[in-house]
Amino acid sequence: MFLCSSVLLLFVFTTFNVVYAKNVLLIVSDDGGFESQVYGNPVCKTPHLNELASKSTIFQNAYTSVSSCSPSRSTILSGLPQHQNGMYGLHQGVHHFNSFDQVRSLPALLKQENIHTGIIGKKHVGPENVYPFDFAYTEETNSINQVGRNITRIKELVRNKPFFLYVAFHDPHRCGHTNPEYGEFCEKFGNGEEGMGLIPDWKPVHYKPEDVVVPYFIQDTPIARKDIAAQYTTLSRLDQGIGLVLQELKNFKHENDTLVIYTSDNGIPFPSGRTNLYDPGMAEPFLLHIPQQTESKVSNTLVSLLDIVPTILDWFIIDYPDYDLNGSPVMLTGNSLFRASESFRNVFGSHNLHEATMYYPMRVVRNPYFKLIHNLNFKMPFPIDQDFFISPTFQDLLNRTVGKLDTHWYKNLTNYYYRPEWELYYLKKDPKELKNVANDVLFSGDLAEHKYYLRNWQLNTNDPWICSPSGVLENTGRFKDDPQCLSLHNGL
Ligand SMILES: *[C@@H]1O[C@H](CO)[C@@H](O)[C@H](O)[C@H]1NC(C)=O
Ligand SMILES: *[C@@H]1O[C@H](CO)[C@@H](O)[C@H](O)[C@H]1NC(C)=O
Ligand SMILES: *[C@@H]1O[C@H](CO)[C@@H](O)[C@H](O)[C@H]1NC(C)=O
Ligand SMILES: *[C@@H]1O[C@H](CO)[C@@H](O)[C@H](O)[C@H]1NC(C)=O
């Protein structure tokens, strides 16, 4: 990997004046979850992730701050929640969301320090001036299946240069919505069968629907099992792709000077997953390999994907700059993982939209004991995205509900669509988030405490939605020095 030595030799002087080459490889999967032995799934075979995990810290409590593709990628690359960086929803097509021009993102900060930056795969954020990479093979100039799913092509590309390298696989994203000819998860793309093309490095692994592990939040029906089996096959391509990328790192002798992070942008595309802030939407796999690390460590430390920017800046010994965004000072609320401890910590999240039509603002705080979700527009039905809507799993739920058949699901469509304003879950006793205790007097102190944490984080990150849904934020003109939430008297 990284043959072009004139640009890639970046040396960082430590305080001891010792020179180290330091690089970062950030691997992000697209809607990837816990379908791996690393996280206790015995069926979906992931030998390469297992190998990476065998010399990494395996975080058991990592969470995205938003369960939607572009917003999540913008937080991974900017360290700022979506309501602060401006990427309120998806970036491409009619959705058209972008981060604010003034945002100082990781690739921009690294570029400034003469660190060569590269991206291969799904970018899905903008504008270009906020997220500039020296080297880019993304959907903006290539077919997303070639740069995001063709693992042979990805292998060839990573040989080229840089080094902060962001490899953003498009696997294991669904594709029934865009390329149904390749299967629900593009699990047939490149498998060598008629019309599917060939990905020479990929050895497809197939699964029987009866063998898959059905997570508690998916109905255990033949249709859902078949959907999961297709997802597993696509995960095998992701896994083999990760193996190839790591092999290239070795081939070019960078295995001992490169920090490797593996995670995913959001939850899996199943009910309660992607676009939700329930744990199936918010919890992410997270591996951190520090060069020379030869053993695996399991960590229960709470991690937020907002920690990625502070971690990588810490690794390169770069300070985050002082600047204002929309008139307010910006500070990172994530922590460097090199300074992480297992002591009590909250992680936060903020969701506004996925597709442009899917406005459903939510804010969340989570710690090992509780999760508090604030559904700002709780009187609206929870929206469903185009891709998930036509998936066999969701169609099966719809058909069974309409046909008054047993759904075999842990929720029903009514309570899935209509959510209360506040959802408080006592995770210690209720990890599946089924019993909302927000109105339980026994938990009124916990409710107040978590509302306080959430409000503070919203204030620290300049959340324009701070007064929703009961008030209007006035913060300019005569309110400039004394911003206020003025009551709408709407009964909330
Ligand atoms: C994948 O990439 C390789 C190498 O660039 C190419 O030969 C092959 O045709 C591609 N496969 C598909 C299915 O497009
Ligand atoms: C990396 O470290 C391992 C273990 O110490 C060693 O076997 C290997 O040769 C090193 N690789 C390079 C390129 O220095
Ligand atoms: C749902 O019902 C429709 C209409 O009966 C049918 O065409 C479709 O195949 C069903 N889908 C699933 C996943 O059961
Ligand atoms: C859905 O589940 C809730 C319990 O969470 C129950 O009160 C409600 O009656 C159910 N609705 C339907 C239509 O089955």
Coordinates of C-alpha atoms and ligand atoms in Angstrom, one line a residue, residues 223 390-400, ligand 3:
I223 CA -39.2 -14.1 4.7
I390 CA -39.7 -2.3 -0.1
S391 CA -37.5 -4.8 1.8
P392 CA -39.0 -8.3 2.2
T393 CA -38.8 -7.9 6.0
F394 CA -40.9 -4.8 6.1
Q395 CA -43.3 -5.9 3.5
D396 CA -43.8 -9.1 5.5
L397 CA -44.6 -7.0 8.6
L398 CA -47.1 -4.9 6.5
N399 CA -48.7 -7.9 4.9
R400 CA -49.1 -9.8 8.2
Ligands
LIG3 C1 -47.1 -8.8 0.4 O1 -48.4 -8.8 -0.2 C2 -48.4 -8.5 -1.5 C3 -49.9 -8.4 -2.0 O2 -50.6 -9.5 -1.6 C4 -47.6 -9.5 -2.3 O3 -47.6 -9.1 -3.7 C5 -46.2 -9.5 -1.8 O4 -45.5 -10.5 -2.4 C6 -46.2 -9.8 -0.3 N1 -44.8 -9.6 0.2 C7 -44.3 -10.3 1.1 C8 -42.9 -10.0 1.5 O5 -44.9 -11.1 1.8

